Coordinates of C-alpha atoms in Angstrom, one line a residue:
M1 CA -29.9 -26.5 6.6
T2 CA -32.1 -28.1 3.9
R3 CA -29.9 -29.6 1.9
R4 CA -27.2 -31.7 1.8
S5 CA -23.7 -30.8 2.2
G6 CA -21.2 -30.9 -0.1
T7 CA -17.4 -31.6 0.5
Q8 CA -15.2 -30.1 -2.3
Q9 CA -12.1 -32.2 -3.4
Y10 CA -9.3 -29.9 -3.1
P11 CA -6.4 -31.3 -4.6
D12 CA -8.7 -32.5 -7.8
V13 CA -11.1 -29.1 -7.4
E14 CA -9.5 -26.1 -7.4
P15 CA -11.5 -23.7 -4.5
D16 CA -13.9 -21.1 -6.3
L17 CA -12.3 -18.2 -4.1
P18 CA -14.1 -14.9 -4.1
P19 CA -13.0 -12.1 -5.7
R20 CA -9.9 -10.1 -4.4
S21 CA -9.7 -12.5 -1.9
R22 CA -6.3 -12.4 0.6
G23 CA -3.5 -15.0 0.4
V24 CA 0.0 -14.3 0.1
I25 CA 1.3 -10.5 0.0
A26 CA 3.2 -9.9 -3.3
L27 CA 6.2 -7.3 -3.5
L28 CA 6.5 -5.0 -6.6
E29 CA 10.2 -4.3 -6.4
E30 CA 10.5 -1.2 -8.4
N31 CA 7.6 0.7 -6.5
C32 CA 9.9 0.4 -3.7
T33 CA 11.1 3.3 -2.3
V34 CA 12.5 2.3 1.1
C35 CA 10.6 4.3 3.7
M36 CA 10.0 1.3 5.6
L37 CA 6.8 2.6 6.5
C38 CA 5.1 -1.2 6.1
A39 CA 8.3 -2.9 8.4
R40 CA 7.3 0.3 11.3
E41 CA 3.4 -0.1 11.5
C42 CA 3.1 -4.0 11.1
P43 CA 2.1 -5.9 14.7
D44 CA 4.0 -8.6 14.1
W45 CA 7.2 -7.2 12.7
C46 CA 7.6 -9.7 10.3
I47 CA 8.6 -7.7 7.8
Y48 CA 12.7 -7.3 7.0
I49 CA 13.6 -4.4 5.0
D50 CA 17.9 -3.7 4.5
S51 CA 18.9 -1.1 2.2
H52 CA 21.5 1.4 1.0
K53 CA 22.5 4.7 -0.8
E54 CA 23.1 5.3 -4.5
E55 CA 24.1 8.4 -6.0
V56 CA 22.4 9.2 -8.5
V57 CA 23.9 11.9 -11.7
V58 CA 21.1 14.3 -12.7
P59 CA 22.5 15.9 -16.3
G60 CA 22.0 19.6 -15.3
A61 CA 22.1 19.6 -11.5
A62 CA 24.5 21.2 -9.7
R63 CA 25.5 18.0 -7.5
A64 CA 24.4 14.5 -7.3
R65 CA 21.3 12.8 -5.8
Q66 CA 20.8 10.0 -3.6
R67 CA 17.7 7.3 -3.6
N68 CA 17.4 3.8 -1.8
V69 CA 18.2 1.1 -3.6
L70 CA 16.4 -2.4 -1.7
D71 CA 19.2 -4.5 -0.5
K72 CA 16.9 -7.1 1.0
F73 CA 13.1 -6.9 2.1
D74 CA 11.7 -10.5 3.2
I75 CA 8.4 -11.3 4.9
D76 CA 8.0 -13.8 7.9
F77 CA 4.9 -15.7 7.1
S78 CA 5.5 -18.0 9.9
L79 CA 4.6 -14.7 12.1
C80 CA 2.6 -12.6 10.1
M81 CA -1.4 -12.6 10.8
Y82 CA -2.3 -11.4 7.9
C83 CA -3.6 -7.9 8.7
G84 CA -3.4 -5.6 5.7
I85 CA -1.2 -3.3 7.4
C86 CA 1.2 -2.9 4.9
V87 CA -0.3 -3.0 2.1
E88 CA -2.4 0.0 3.1
V89 CA 0.2 2.0 4.6
C90 CA 2.6 1.6 1.5
P91 CA 2.6 5.0 -0.4
F92 CA 3.8 4.0 -3.8
D93 CA 1.5 0.8 -4.3
A94 CA 4.7 -1.8 -4.0
L95 CA 2.7 -4.5 -1.9
Y96 CA -0.5 -6.1 -2.8
W97 CA -2.5 -9.0 -2.4
S98 CA -2.4 -12.0 -4.3
P99 CA -5.0 -14.9 -3.8
E100 CA -2.3 -17.7 -3.4
F101 CA -2.9 -19.6 -1.0
E102 CA -0.7 -23.0 -1.7
Y103 CA 2.5 -22.1 0.1
A104 CA 2.8 -24.6 2.7
E105 CA 6.3 -25.6 3.5
Y106 CA 7.8 -28.9 5.5
D107 CA 9.8 -27.0 7.6
I108 CA 8.5 -23.7 9.5
R109 CA 12.3 -21.6 8.5
D110 CA 11.3 -22.0 5.1
L111 CA 8.3 -19.7 5.4
L112 CA 10.8 -16.5 5.2
H113 CA 10.1 -15.5 1.2
D114 CA 12.9 -12.9 -0.2
K115 CA 12.2 -10.4 -2.1
D116 CA 12.1 -12.6 -5.4
H117 CA 9.8 -15.0 -4.3
L118 CA 7.8 -12.1 -3.0
G119 CA 8.1 -10.5 -6.5
Q120 CA 6.8 -13.9 -8.6
W121 CA 3.2 -13.6 -6.7
M122 CA 3.2 -10.5 -8.7
A123 CA 1.7 -12.2 -11.6
T124 CA -1.1 -13.4 -9.7
V125 CA -2.4 -9.8 -8.2
P126 CA -5.8 -9.3 -9.8
P127 CA -6.3 -6.5 -11.4
P128 CA -8.0 -3.5 -9.6
P129 CA -11.8 -3.5 -9.9
A130 CA -13.4 -1.2 -12.8
H131 CA -14.2 2.3 -11.5
D132 CA -17.7 3.4 -11.5
P133 CA -19.4 5.2 -14.4
N134 CA -22.0 6.9 -12.2
G135 CA -19.3 7.9 -9.5
E136 CA -17.4 11.2 -9.3
P137 CA -14.3 11.3 -11.0
S138 CA -10.8 11.0 -8.9
K139 CA -9.1 14.7 -7.7
E140 CA -6.7 13.6 -10.7
E141 CA -9.3 13.4 -13.0
A142 CA -10.5 16.4 -12.8
T143 CA -8.1 18.5 -12.2
A144 CA -6.7 17.2 -15.8
A145 CA -10.2 17.5 -17.6
R146 CA -10.2 21.8 -16.2
K147 CA -7.0 21.8 -17.2
A148 CA -7.7 20.7 -20.9
A149 CA -11.0 23.3 -20.5
G150 CA -8.7 25.5 -20.4
G151 CA -10.2 26.5 -16.7
P152 CA -8.5 27.1 -13.6
A153 CA -6.5 24.7 -12.1
T154 CA -8.0 25.1 -8.9
T155 CA -11.4 26.3 -7.3
R156 CA -11.0 26.8 -3.9
V157 CA -11.4 30.2 -2.6
R158 CA -9.6 31.7 0.9
P159 CA -12.5 33.4 3.3
Q160 CA -10.8 37.1 3.6
R161 CA -10.2 38.2 6.6
P162 CA -11.7 41.2 8.3
T163 CA -8.8 44.6 8.2
G164 CA -10.6 46.6 11.2
P165 CA -13.0 45.9 14.1
A166 CA -16.2 44.7 13.1
D167 CA -17.9 46.3 16.0
P168 CA -17.1 49.1 18.4
S169 CA -15.9 47.8 21.8
P170 CA -17.8 49.3 24.3
P171 CA -17.0 52.1 25.8
T172 CA -15.4 50.8 29.0
R173 CA -15.1 53.1 32.9
A174 CA -12.7 55.0 31.6
D175 CA -14.7 56.2 28.6
T176 CA -17.5 57.6 31.2

């Protein structure tokens, strides 16, 4: 309130965005297993996925395996409310937030982006922040360190069940 407000000349001067800001959703197609979690959890139903099954012959296996192949992955950004639920529920890290925000269209029908267009946004996704060196290591790192040191892979101890009654039952009327 004590200083003048300054207007940024947007097209000429790039805005200074905060790190990890949300712009558009990017797709890493290689990681998508067509589990459909993102489409089911989307509150706006703006994600459209189509796939087919393909047989994969594994040498030494008794029978051929099947895997899902992604045919269509579309996000309708005219419906999307940018809540990020799809990015959070993806168990295979196929969806990411890209800081790109300049994808305006003259026609609302052009806001339906297919998997090729979503894949192009992956080049703009920033790397994840570095881990805190003073923080606790992840479970995977701790397990790998224990295995490398020759210690047991798990240190969880199960509680033992009592084999018999701890206290004899009090006498009943029939006993007296």
